PDB file of C-alpha atoms in Angstrom:
ATOM      1  CA  TRP A   1     -46.551  14.504  93.789  1.00  0.00           C
ATOM      2  CA  LEU A   2     -45.379  14.682  90.210  1.00  0.00           C
ATOM      3  CA  PRO A   3     -47.258  13.271  87.189  1.00  0.00           C
ATOM      4  CA  ALA A   4     -45.682  10.272  85.446  1.00  0.00           C
ATOM      5  CA  PRO A   5     -44.074  11.073  82.144  1.00  0.00           C
ATOM      6  CA  ARG A   6     -46.112  10.324  79.052  1.00  0.00           C
ATOM      7  CA  VAL A   7     -44.886   7.463  76.896  1.00  0.00           C
ATOM      8  CA  SER A   8     -45.622   7.535  73.168  1.00  0.00           C
ATOM      9  CA  CYS A   9     -46.685   4.242  71.614  1.00  0.00           C
ATOM     10  CA  VAL A  10     -45.454   5.309  68.151  1.00  0.00           C
ATOM     11  CA  SER A  11     -41.854   4.274  67.585  1.00  0.00           C
ATOM     12  CA  GLU A  12     -39.687   6.821  65.859  1.00  0.00           C
ATOM     13  CA  PRO A  13     -37.696   5.597  62.826  1.00  0.00           C
ATOM     14  CA  ALA A  14     -34.076   4.913  63.489  1.00  0.00           C
ATOM     15  CA  PRO A  15     -31.725   7.362  61.782  1.00  0.00           C
ATOM     16  CA  SER A  16     -30.335   5.975  58.505  1.00  0.00           C
ATOM     17  CA  PRO A  17     -26.640   5.287  58.488  1.00  0.00           C
ATOM     18  CA  PRO A  18     -24.532   7.816  56.582  1.00  0.00           C
ATOM     19  CA  ALA A  19     -23.918   6.993  52.900  1.00  0.00           C
ATOM     20  CA  PRO A  20     -20.516   5.505  52.316  1.00  0.00           C
ATOM     21  CA  SER A  21     -18.125   7.930  50.717  1.00  0.00           C
ATOM     22  CA  PRO A  22     -16.769   6.935  47.287  1.00  0.00           C
ATOM     23  CA  PRO A  23     -13.355   5.370  47.401  1.00  0.00           C
ATOM     24  CA  ALA A  24     -10.523   7.725  46.753  1.00  0.00           C
ATOM     25  CA  PRO A  25      -9.092   7.364  43.265  1.00  0.00           C
ATOM     26  CA  SER A  26      -5.987   5.304  43.129  1.00  0.00           C
ATOM     27  CA  ARG A  27      -2.881   7.383  42.631  1.00  0.00           C
ATOM     28  CA  ARG A  28      -0.845   4.392  41.544  1.00  0.00           C
ATOM     29  CA  ARG A  29       0.507   4.720  38.037  1.00  0.00           C
ATOM     30  CA  ARG A  30      -0.344   2.096  35.518  1.00  0.00           C
ATOM     31  CA  PRO A  31       2.527  -0.276  34.759  1.00  0.00           C
ATOM     32  CA  LEU A  32       4.707   0.676  31.853  1.00  0.00           C
ATOM     33  CA  LYS A  33       5.293  -1.651  28.940  1.00  0.00           C
ATOM     34  CA  VAL A  34       8.595  -1.133  27.225  1.00  0.00           C
ATOM     35  CA  GLU A  35       9.480  -2.693  23.898  1.00  0.00           C
ATOM     36  CA  TYR A  36      12.789  -2.402  22.155  1.00  0.00           C
ATOM     37  CA  GLU A  37      12.400  -2.030  18.427  1.00  0.00           C
ATOM     38  CA  GLN A  38      14.869  -3.140  15.749  1.00  0.00           C
ATOM     39  CA  ARG A  39      18.162  -1.347  15.526  1.00  0.00           C
ATOM     40  CA  GLY A  40      17.810   2.283  14.526  1.00  0.00           C
ATOM     41  CA  GLN A  41      14.066   2.288  15.199  1.00  0.00           C
ATOM     42  CA  GLY A  42      14.202   3.543  18.767  1.00  0.00           C
ATOM     43  CA  LEU A  43      12.242   2.615  21.858  1.00  0.00           C
ATOM     44  CA  LYS A  44       8.486   2.319  22.216  1.00  0.00           C
ATOM     45  CA  VAL A  45       7.003   3.102  25.642  1.00  0.00           C
ATOM     46  CA  GLU A  46       3.309   2.806  26.347  1.00  0.00           C
ATOM     47  CA  TYR A  47       0.952   2.090  29.260  1.00  0.00           C
ATOM     48  CA  GLU A  48      -0.484  -1.366  29.572  1.00  0.00           C
ATOM     49  CA  GLU A  49      -4.239  -1.339  29.271  1.00  0.00           C
ATOM     50  CA  ARG A  50      -6.312  -2.425  32.269  1.00  0.00           C
ATOM     51  CA  GLU A  51      -9.975  -3.280  32.336  1.00  0.00           C
ATOM     52  CA  GLY A  52     -12.035  -0.122  32.573  1.00  0.00           C
ATOM     53  CA  ASP A  53      -9.220   2.172  31.477  1.00  0.00           C
ATOM     54  CA  PRO A  54      -9.848   4.466  28.517  1.00  0.00           C
ATOM     55  CA  ALA A  55      -7.996   3.550  25.363  1.00  0.00           C
ATOM     56  CA  VAL A  56      -4.587   5.153  25.142  1.00  0.00           C
ATOM     57  CA  LYS A  57      -3.428   6.233  21.715  1.00  0.00           C
ATOM     58  CA  THR A  58       0.212   5.370  21.216  1.00  0.00           C
ATOM     59  CA  GLU A  59       2.538   7.376  19.034  1.00  0.00           C
ATOM     60  CA  ARG A  60       2.478   6.375  15.372  1.00  0.00           C
ATOM     61  CA  TRP A  61       5.575   4.498  14.249  1.00  0.00           C
ATOM     62  CA  GLU A  62       7.611   5.740  11.319  1.00  0.00           C
ATOM     63  CA  PRO A  63      11.115   5.018  10.020  1.00  0.00           C
ATOM     64  CA  PRO A  64      13.700   7.362  11.542  1.00  0.00           C
ATOM     65  CA  ASP A  65      15.299   8.637   8.299  1.00  0.00           C
ATOM     66  CA  TRP A  66      12.497   8.301   5.785  1.00  0.00           C
ATOM     67  CA  ARG A  67      12.211  12.014   4.996  1.00  0.00           C
ATOM     68  CA  ILE A  68      15.916  12.255   4.181  1.00  0.00           C
ATOM     69  CA  GLN A  69      15.772   9.055   2.156  1.00  0.00           C
ATOM     70  CA  LEU A  70      12.720  10.248   0.224  1.00  0.00           C
ATOM     71  CA  ALA A  71      14.365  13.594  -0.563  1.00  0.00           C
ATOM     72  CA  HIS A  72      17.414  11.751  -1.898  1.00  0.00           C
ATOM     73  CA  ILE A  73      15.237   9.493  -4.065  1.00  0.00           C
ATOM     74  CA  ARG A  74      13.424  12.527  -5.484  1.00  0.00           C
ATOM     75  CA  GLU A  75      16.799  13.995  -6.391  1.00  0.00           C
ATOM     76  CA  MET A  76      17.930  10.760  -8.052  1.00  0.00           C
ATOM     77  CA  ARG A  77      14.628  10.543  -9.972  1.00  0.00           C
ATOM     78  CA  ARG A  78      14.654  14.153 -11.134  1.00  0.00           C
ATOM     79  CA  SER A  79      15.730  13.251 -14.691  1.00  0.00           C
ATOM     80  CA  ARG A  80      12.683  10.977 -15.162  1.00  0.00           C
ATOM     81  CA  ASP A  81      14.568   8.642 -17.475  1.00  0.00           C
ATOM     82  CA  ALA A  82      13.699   5.239 -15.980  1.00  0.00           C
ATOM     83  CA  PRO A  83      11.752   2.699 -18.084  1.00  0.00           C
ATOM     84  CA  VAL A  84       8.590   3.363 -16.068  1.00  0.00           C
ATOM     85  CA  ASP A  85       8.735   7.037 -17.055  1.00  0.00           C
ATOM     86  CA  HIS A  86       8.322   6.472 -20.791  1.00  0.00           C
ATOM     87  CA  MET A  87       6.880   2.945 -20.984  1.00  0.00           C
ATOM     88  CA  GLY A  88       4.690   2.650 -17.884  1.00  0.00           C
ATOM     89  CA  ALA A  89       0.897   2.459 -17.732  1.00  0.00           C
ATOM     90  CA  GLU A  90       0.606   6.266 -17.816  1.00  0.00           C
ATOM     91  CA  THR A  91       2.072   6.273 -21.351  1.00  0.00           C
ATOM     92  CA  CYS A  92       0.496   3.134 -22.877  1.00  0.00           C
ATOM     93  CA  TYR A  93      -2.888   4.524 -23.908  1.00  0.00           C
ATOM     94  CA  GLU A  94      -4.038   6.535 -26.906  1.00  0.00           C
ATOM     95  CA  PRO A  95      -4.281  10.185 -25.798  1.00  0.00           C
ATOM     96  CA  GLY A  96      -6.935  11.018 -28.418  1.00  0.00           C
ATOM     97  CA  ALA A  97      -9.213   8.072 -27.646  1.00  0.00           C
ATOM     98  CA  PRO A  98     -12.520   8.510 -25.788  1.00  0.00           C
ATOM     99  CA  ALA A  99     -12.178   8.506 -22.004  1.00  0.00           C
ATOM    100  CA  PRO A 100     -13.637   4.986 -21.487  1.00  0.00           C
ATOM    101  CA  VAL A 101     -11.196   3.603 -24.072  1.00  0.00           C
ATOM    102  CA  ARG A 102      -8.249   5.360 -22.428  1.00  0.00           C
ATOM    103  CA  ARG A 103      -9.242   3.961 -19.049  1.00  0.00           C
ATOM    104  CA  PHE A 104      -9.615   0.490 -20.539  1.00  0.00           C
ATOM    105  CA  GLN A 105      -6.167   0.677 -22.114  1.00  0.00           C
ATOM    106  CA  VAL A 106      -4.644   1.733 -18.788  1.00  0.00           C
ATOM    107  CA  LEU A 107      -6.190  -1.326 -17.159  1.00  0.00           C
ATOM    108  CA  VAL A 108      -4.974  -3.615 -19.954  1.00  0.00           C
ATOM    109  CA  SER A 109      -1.403  -2.319 -19.655  1.00  0.00           C
ATOM    110  CA  LEU A 110      -1.486  -2.942 -15.901  1.00  0.00           C
ATOM    111  CA  MET A 111      -2.790  -6.468 -16.403  1.00  0.00           C
ATOM    112  CA  LEU A 112       0.016  -7.218 -18.855  1.00  0.00           C
ATOM    113  CA  SER A 113       2.726  -5.616 -16.711  1.00  0.00           C
ATOM    114  CA  SER A 114       2.664  -8.254 -13.969  1.00  0.00           C
ATOM    115  CA  GLN A 115       6.008 -10.130 -13.980  1.00  0.00           C
ATOM    116  CA  THR A 116       6.912  -8.410 -17.245  1.00  0.00           C
ATOM    117  CA  ARG A 117       9.466  -5.723 -18.033  1.00  0.00           C
ATOM    118  CA  ASP A 118       8.110  -2.344 -19.100  1.00  0.00           C
ATOM    119  CA  GLU A 119       9.744  -2.648 -22.529  1.00  0.00           C
ATOM    120  CA  VAL A 120       7.850  -5.873 -23.275  1.00  0.00           C
ATOM    121  CA  THR A 121       4.560  -4.484 -21.947  1.00  0.00           C
ATOM    122  CA  ALA A 122       4.873  -1.300 -24.013  1.00  0.00           C
ATOM    123  CA  ALA A 123       5.549  -3.308 -27.193  1.00  0.00           C
ATOM    124  CA  ALA A 124       2.514  -5.515 -26.590  1.00  0.00           C
ATOM    125  CA  MET A 125       0.328  -2.461 -25.958  1.00  0.00           C
ATOM    126  CA  ALA A 126       1.520  -0.920 -29.234  1.00  0.00           C
ATOM    127  CA  ARG A 127       0.441  -4.082 -31.109  1.00  0.00           C
ATOM    128  CA  LEU A 128      -2.910  -4.131 -29.322  1.00  0.00           C
ATOM    129  CA  ARG A 129      -3.602  -0.467 -30.089  1.00  0.00           C
ATOM    130  CA  ALA A 130      -2.783  -1.020 -33.769  1.00  0.00           C
ATOM    131  CA  HIS A 131      -5.123  -4.017 -33.775  1.00  0.00           C
ATOM    132  CA  GLY A 132      -7.876  -2.205 -31.864  1.00  0.00           C
ATOM    133  CA  CYS A 133      -7.528  -2.098 -28.091  1.00  0.00           C
ATOM    134  CA  THR A 134     -11.153  -1.691 -27.104  1.00  0.00           C
ATOM    135  CA  VAL A 135     -13.527  -3.976 -25.268  1.00  0.00           C
ATOM    136  CA  ASP A 136     -15.341  -4.895 -28.489  1.00  0.00           C
ATOM    137  CA  GLY A 137     -12.053  -5.236 -30.380  1.00  0.00           C
ATOM    138  CA  ILE A 138     -10.650  -7.742 -27.879  1.00  0.00           C
ATOM    139  CA  LEU A 139     -13.873  -9.754 -27.781  1.00  0.00           C
ATOM    140  CA  SER A 140     -13.937  -9.999 -31.573  1.00  0.00           C
ATOM    141  CA  THR A 141     -10.388 -11.398 -31.624  1.00  0.00           C
ATOM    142  CA  ASP A 142     -10.031 -15.166 -31.285  1.00  0.00           C
ATOM    143  CA  HIS A 143      -7.893 -16.578 -28.519  1.00  0.00           C
ATOM    144  CA  GLU A 144      -5.040 -17.664 -30.776  1.00  0.00           C
ATOM    145  CA  ALA A 145      -4.737 -14.272 -32.487  1.00  0.00           C
ATOM    146  CA  LEU A 146      -4.897 -12.485 -29.122  1.00  0.00           C
ATOM    147  CA  GLY A 147      -2.093 -14.700 -27.854  1.00  0.00           C
ATOM    148  CA  ARG A 148       0.104 -13.716 -30.787  1.00  0.00           C
ATOM    149  CA  LEU A 149      -0.484 -10.054 -29.992  1.00  0.00           C
ATOM    150  CA  LEU A 150       0.496 -10.527 -26.343  1.00  0.00           C
ATOM    151  CA  HIS A 151       3.548 -12.762 -26.764  1.00  0.00           C
ATOM    152  CA  PRO A 152       6.218 -12.545 -25.248  1.00  0.00           C
ATOM    153  CA  VAL A 153       4.494 -10.955 -22.227  1.00  0.00           C
ATOM    154  CA  GLY A 154       5.000 -13.080 -19.127  1.00  0.00           C
ATOM    155  CA  PHE A 155       2.273 -15.729 -18.794  1.00  0.00           C
ATOM    156  CA  TRP A 156       0.715 -14.444 -22.001  1.00  0.00           C
ATOM    157  CA  ARG A 157      -1.624 -17.432 -22.417  1.00  0.00           C
ATOM    158  CA  THR A 158      -3.121 -16.940 -18.961  1.00  0.00           C
ATOM    159  CA  LYS A 159      -3.369 -13.182 -19.447  1.00  0.00           C
ATOM    160  CA  ALA A 160      -5.119 -13.635 -22.786  1.00  0.00           C
ATOM    161  CA  GLY A 161      -7.820 -15.623 -21.016  1.00  0.00           C
ATOM    162  CA  TYR A 162      -8.100 -13.073 -18.210  1.00  0.00           C
ATOM    163  CA  LEU A 163      -8.339 -10.238 -20.723  1.00  0.00           C
ATOM    164  CA  ARG A 164     -11.186 -11.816 -22.706  1.00  0.00           C
ATOM    165  CA  ARG A 165     -13.129 -12.640 -19.534  1.00  0.00           C
ATOM    166  CA  THR A 166     -12.578  -9.126 -18.184  1.00  0.00           C
ATOM    167  CA  CYS A 167     -13.809  -7.607 -21.444  1.00  0.00           C
ATOM    168  CA  LEU A 168     -16.960  -9.709 -21.248  1.00  0.00           C
ATOM    169  CA  VAL A 169     -17.662  -8.406 -17.720  1.00  0.00           C
ATOM    170  CA  LEU A 170     -16.986  -4.808 -18.781  1.00  0.00           C
ATOM    171  CA  GLN A 171     -19.312  -5.141 -21.755  1.00  0.00           C
ATOM    172  CA  GLN A 172     -22.149  -6.725 -19.791  1.00  0.00           C
ATOM    173  CA  GLN A 173     -21.938  -4.816 -16.520  1.00  0.00           C
ATOM    174  CA  PHE A 174     -20.084  -1.533 -17.104  1.00  0.00           C
ATOM    175  CA  CYS A 175     -21.085  -0.460 -20.653  1.00  0.00           C
ATOM    176  CA  GLY A 176     -17.513  -0.979 -21.866  1.00  0.00           C
ATOM    177  CA  ASP A 177     -15.923   1.234 -19.179  1.00  0.00           C
ATOM    178  CA  ILE A 178     -13.903   0.049 -16.184  1.00  0.00           C
ATOM    179  CA  PRO A 179     -15.184   0.102 -12.571  1.00  0.00           C
ATOM    180  CA  ASP A 180     -14.512   3.284 -10.610  1.00  0.00           C
ATOM    181  CA  SER A 181     -13.742   1.578  -7.299  1.00  0.00           C
ATOM    182  CA  VAL A 182     -11.070  -0.739  -5.959  1.00  0.00           C
ATOM    183  CA  GLU A 183     -13.734  -3.273  -5.033  1.00  0.00           C
ATOM    184  CA  GLY A 184     -15.082  -3.323  -8.570  1.00  0.00           C
ATOM    185  CA  LEU A 185     -11.629  -3.546 -10.146  1.00  0.00           C
ATOM    186  CA  VAL A 186     -10.352  -6.442  -8.027  1.00  0.00           C
ATOM    187  CA  GLY A 187     -13.545  -8.295  -8.925  1.00  0.00           C
ATOM    188  CA  LEU A 188     -12.352  -8.484 -12.543  1.00  0.00           C
ATOM    189  CA  PRO A 189     -10.479 -11.619 -13.673  1.00  0.00           C
ATOM    190  CA  GLY A 190      -6.715 -11.179 -13.373  1.00  0.00           C
ATOM    191  CA  VAL A 191      -6.832  -7.823 -11.555  1.00  0.00           C
ATOM    192  CA  GLY A 192      -5.114  -7.618  -8.168  1.00  0.00           C
ATOM    193  CA  PRO A 193      -4.861  -4.850  -5.543  1.00  0.00           C
ATOM    194  CA  LYS A 194      -1.709  -3.305  -7.039  1.00  0.00           C
ATOM    195  CA  MET A 195      -3.367  -2.956 -10.457  1.00  0.00           C
ATOM    196  CA  ALA A 196      -6.576  -1.677  -8.889  1.00  0.00           C
ATOM    197  CA  HIS A 197      -4.904   1.113  -6.907  1.00  0.00           C
ATOM    198  CA  LEU A 198      -2.786   2.176  -9.886  1.00  0.00           C
ATOM    199  CA  ALA A 199      -5.833   2.108 -12.192  1.00  0.00           C
ATOM    200  CA  MET A 200      -7.741   4.306  -9.742  1.00  0.00           C
ATOM    201  CA  SER A 201      -4.864   6.801  -9.744  1.00  0.00           C
ATOM    202  CA  ILE A 202      -4.012   6.802 -13.471  1.00  0.00           C
ATOM    203  CA  ALA A 203      -7.405   6.171 -15.062  1.00  0.00           C
ATOM    204  CA  TRP A 204      -9.741   7.880 -12.591  1.00  0.00           C
ATOM    205  CA  GLY A 205      -7.385  10.420 -10.976  1.00  0.00           C
ATOM    206  CA  ARG A 206      -8.230   9.232  -7.452  1.00  0.00           C
ATOM    207  CA  VAL A 207      -5.684   7.942  -4.956  1.00  0.00           C
ATOM    208  CA  SER A 208      -7.154   4.924  -3.176  1.00  0.00           C
ATOM    209  CA  GLY A 209      -3.990   3.254  -1.896  1.00  0.00           C
ATOM    210  CA  ILE A 210      -0.344   2.547  -2.645  1.00  0.00           C
ATOM    211  CA  GLY A 211       0.403   0.388  -5.666  1.00  0.00           C
ATOM    212  CA  VAL A 212       3.113  -2.045  -4.549  1.00  0.00           C
ATOM    213  CA  ASP A 213       4.982  -3.990  -7.211  1.00  0.00           C
ATOM    214  CA  THR A 214       8.250  -5.891  -6.963  1.00  0.00           C
ATOM    215  CA  HIS A 215      10.324  -2.678  -6.936  1.00  0.00           C
ATOM    216  CA  VAL A 216       8.304  -0.897  -4.237  1.00  0.00           C
ATOM    217  CA  HIS A 217       8.299  -4.092  -2.189  1.00  0.00           C
ATOM    218  CA  ARG A 218      12.063  -4.604  -2.451  1.00  0.00           C
ATOM    219  CA  VAL A 219      13.088  -0.980  -1.908  1.00  0.00           C
ATOM    220  CA  SER A 220      10.761  -0.521   1.080  1.00  0.00           C
ATOM    221  CA  ASN A 221      12.318  -3.519   2.797  1.00  0.00           C
ATOM    222  CA  ARG A 222      15.866  -2.393   2.047  1.00  0.00           C
ATOM    223  CA  LEU A 223      15.299   1.145   3.283  1.00  0.00           C
ATOM    224  CA  GLY A 224      13.788  -0.055   6.545  1.00  0.00           C
ATOM    225  CA  TRP A 225      10.421   1.511   5.741  1.00  0.00           C
ATOM    226  CA  LEU A 226       8.612  -1.439   7.287  1.00  0.00           C
ATOM    227  CA  ARG A 227       8.422  -2.100  10.995  1.00  0.00           C
ATOM    228  CA  THR A 228       9.243  -5.732  10.289  1.00  0.00           C
ATOM    229  CA  ALA A 229      10.431  -7.182   6.990  1.00  0.00           C
ATOM    230  CA  SER A 230       7.516  -8.322   4.824  1.00  0.00           C
ATOM    231  CA  ARG A 231       7.312 -11.213   2.398  1.00  0.00           C
ATOM    232  CA  THR A 232       4.350 -10.195   0.249  1.00  0.00           C
ATOM    233  CA  ALA A 233       3.314  -7.090  -1.622  1.00  0.00           C
ATOM    234  CA  GLU A 234       0.061  -6.854   0.338  1.00  0.00           C
ATOM    235  CA  GLN A 235       1.946  -6.885   3.637  1.00  0.00           C
ATOM    236  CA  THR A 236       4.173  -4.116   2.321  1.00  0.00           C
ATOM    237  CA  ARG A 237       1.214  -2.040   1.136  1.00  0.00           C
ATOM    238  CA  SER A 238      -0.558  -2.331   4.472  1.00  0.00           C
ATOM    239  CA  ALA A 239       2.617  -1.456   6.393  1.00  0.00           C
ATOM    240  CA  LEU A 240       3.377   1.584   4.236  1.00  0.00           C
ATOM    241  CA  GLU A 241      -0.165   2.922   4.373  1.00  0.00           C
ATOM    242  CA  ASP A 242      -0.047   2.636   8.174  1.00  0.00           C
ATOM    243  CA  TRP A 243       2.537   5.417   8.535  1.00  0.00           C
ATOM    244  CA  LEU A 244       3.246   7.136   5.200  1.00  0.00           C
ATOM    245  CA  PRO A 245       1.275  10.405   4.894  1.00  0.00           C
ATOM    246  CA  ARG A 246      -1.613   9.967   2.481  1.00  0.00           C
ATOM    247  CA  ALA A 247      -0.496  12.992   0.463  1.00  0.00           C
ATOM    248  CA  LEU A 248       2.500  10.900  -0.693  1.00  0.00           C
ATOM    249  CA  TRP A 249       0.624   7.725  -1.655  1.00  0.00           C
ATOM    250  CA  GLY A 250       0.179   8.750  -5.274  1.00  0.00           C
ATOM    251  CA  GLU A 251       3.851   9.650  -5.690  1.00  0.00           C
ATOM    252  CA  VAL A 252       5.640   6.862  -3.895  1.00  0.00           C
ATOM    253  CA  ASN A 253       5.000   4.175  -6.531  1.00  0.00           C
ATOM    254  CA  TRP A 254       6.454   6.232  -9.355  1.00  0.00           C
ATOM    255  CA  LEU A 255       9.454   7.244  -7.242  1.00  0.00           C
ATOM    256  CA  LEU A 256      10.345   3.805  -5.915  1.00  0.00           C
ATOM    257  CA  VAL A 257       9.714   1.930  -9.167  1.00  0.00           C
ATOM    258  CA  GLY A 258      12.126   4.127 -11.119  1.00  0.00           C
ATOM    259  CA  PHE A 259      14.616   4.091  -8.256  1.00  0.00           C
ATOM    260  CA  GLY A 260      14.410   0.299  -8.148  1.00  0.00           C
ATOM    261  CA  GLN A 261      14.894   0.035 -11.899  1.00  0.00           C
ATOM    262  CA  GLN A 262      17.942   2.283 -12.015  1.00  0.00           C
ATOM    263  CA  LYS A 263      19.724   2.190  -8.664  1.00  0.00           C
ATOM    264  CA  CYS A 264      18.292  -0.202  -6.050  1.00  0.00           C
ATOM    265  CA  ARG A 265      18.175  -3.129  -8.457  1.00  0.00           C
ATOM    266  CA  PRO A 266      17.331  -6.663  -7.315  1.00  0.00           C
ATOM    267  CA  LEU A 267      20.783  -7.957  -8.305  1.00  0.00           C
ATOM    268  CA  ARG A 268      23.949  -5.896  -8.019  1.00  0.00           C
ATOM    269  CA  PRO A 269      22.333  -2.686  -6.722  1.00  0.00           C
ATOM    270  CA  LEU A 270      24.351   0.457  -7.457  1.00  0.00           C
ATOM    271  CA  CYS A 271      24.887   1.398  -3.827  1.00  0.00           C
ATOM    272  CA  SER A 272      28.037   3.372  -4.683  1.00  0.00           C
ATOM    273  CA  GLU A 273      25.891   5.769  -6.764  1.00  0.00           C
ATOM    274  CA  CYS A 274      23.036   6.059  -4.265  1.00  0.00           C
ATOM    275  CA  LEU A 275      22.597   9.249  -2.235  1.00  0.00           C
ATOM    276  CA  ASN A 276      21.217   7.168   0.633  1.00  0.00           C
ATOM    277  CA  GLN A 277      24.503   5.425   1.378  1.00  0.00           C
ATOM    278  CA  SER A 278      24.838   7.025   4.810  1.00  0.00           C
ATOM    279  CA  CYS A 279      21.233   6.427   5.908  1.00  0.00           C
ATOM    280  CA  CYS A 280      20.316   3.087   4.359  1.00  0.00           C
ATOM    281  CA  PRO A 281      19.960   0.229   6.868  1.00  0.00           C
ATOM    282  CA  SER A 282      20.400  -2.431   4.189  1.00  0.00           C
ATOM    283  CA  ASP A 283      23.064  -4.094   6.349  1.00  0.00           C
ATOM    284  CA  LEU A 284      20.068  -5.563   8.174  1.00  0.00           C
ATOM    285  CA  PHE A 285      19.685  -7.768   5.116  1.00  0.00           C
ATOM    286  CA  PRO A 286      23.093  -9.435   4.610  1.00  0.00           C
ATOM    287  CA  GLY A 287      23.811  -9.821   0.920  1.00  0.00           C
ATOM    288  CA  GLY A 288      20.519  -8.123   0.139  1.00  0.00           C
ATOM    289  CA  TYR A 289      17.272 -10.089   0.166  1.00  0.00           C
ATOM    290  CA  ILE A 290      15.898 -10.584  -3.339  1.00  0.00           C
ATOM    291  CA  PHE A 291      12.135 -10.223  -3.039  1.00  0.00           C
ATOM    292  CA  TYR A 292      10.042 -11.180  -6.040  1.00  0.00           C
ATOM    293  CA  VAL A 293       6.435 -10.152  -6.327  1.00  0.00           C
ATOM    294  CA  GLY A 294       4.149 -10.618  -9.286  1.00  0.00           C
TER     295      GLY A 294
END
């Protein structure tokens, strides 16, 4: 006789199923996105982004020959004999005046220079300085007399009004000085981004952006320095600042303005005298687009 086996009344827990192993990472490459750029600008290849993928930094675009073109422009500008060199905003203030007055005169010359040749702006600034080109001096001059001092500057009546209103703001809010920021400068009547960036560079000695006038706008488009042709100065400024090294921002305005005044003119450009003949893609613009920016 053998004893019956003992049976436990306590049920043992069932073993838990093994944890699922993480899925193996996919070895499939992400699809490529290929874009053909304009002629002479090469090929852009990048990965398409998928949800959950980390951001992929693509290579920064830049014009293929810009360094050669810039070196040629520096060579052509070496004599510094363009109108901007001896009649631009950097020369239109009184060197011996107090610093706030010098800064104010720089701003005034920039305000007058819009859609006006440097020769006309310089002559108007000479009359204003002889009259008294200070905030208080402008405010004490009646509108009719101020207009006579500004004529024949382009849109002189409108600019006379802007100048008086700007002087009132400077007197009430800035103790007769000019703002030391782009935001403050563009808040003044008649002051746009181009004037603000140039005023920051010339008056305050700080490079805040590229000043783009009609010459910089035209030359940049002709040289192929923009990924796509732009129609406004602000588009050109944004496109240039996107790829041009910041160390060159303060120089490029002076270089391209003088180059545009002497060689790459809006009508009948002197291409036969330009050192960039072999590397200028201006054939992309049949007959040469004539861009005009105030």
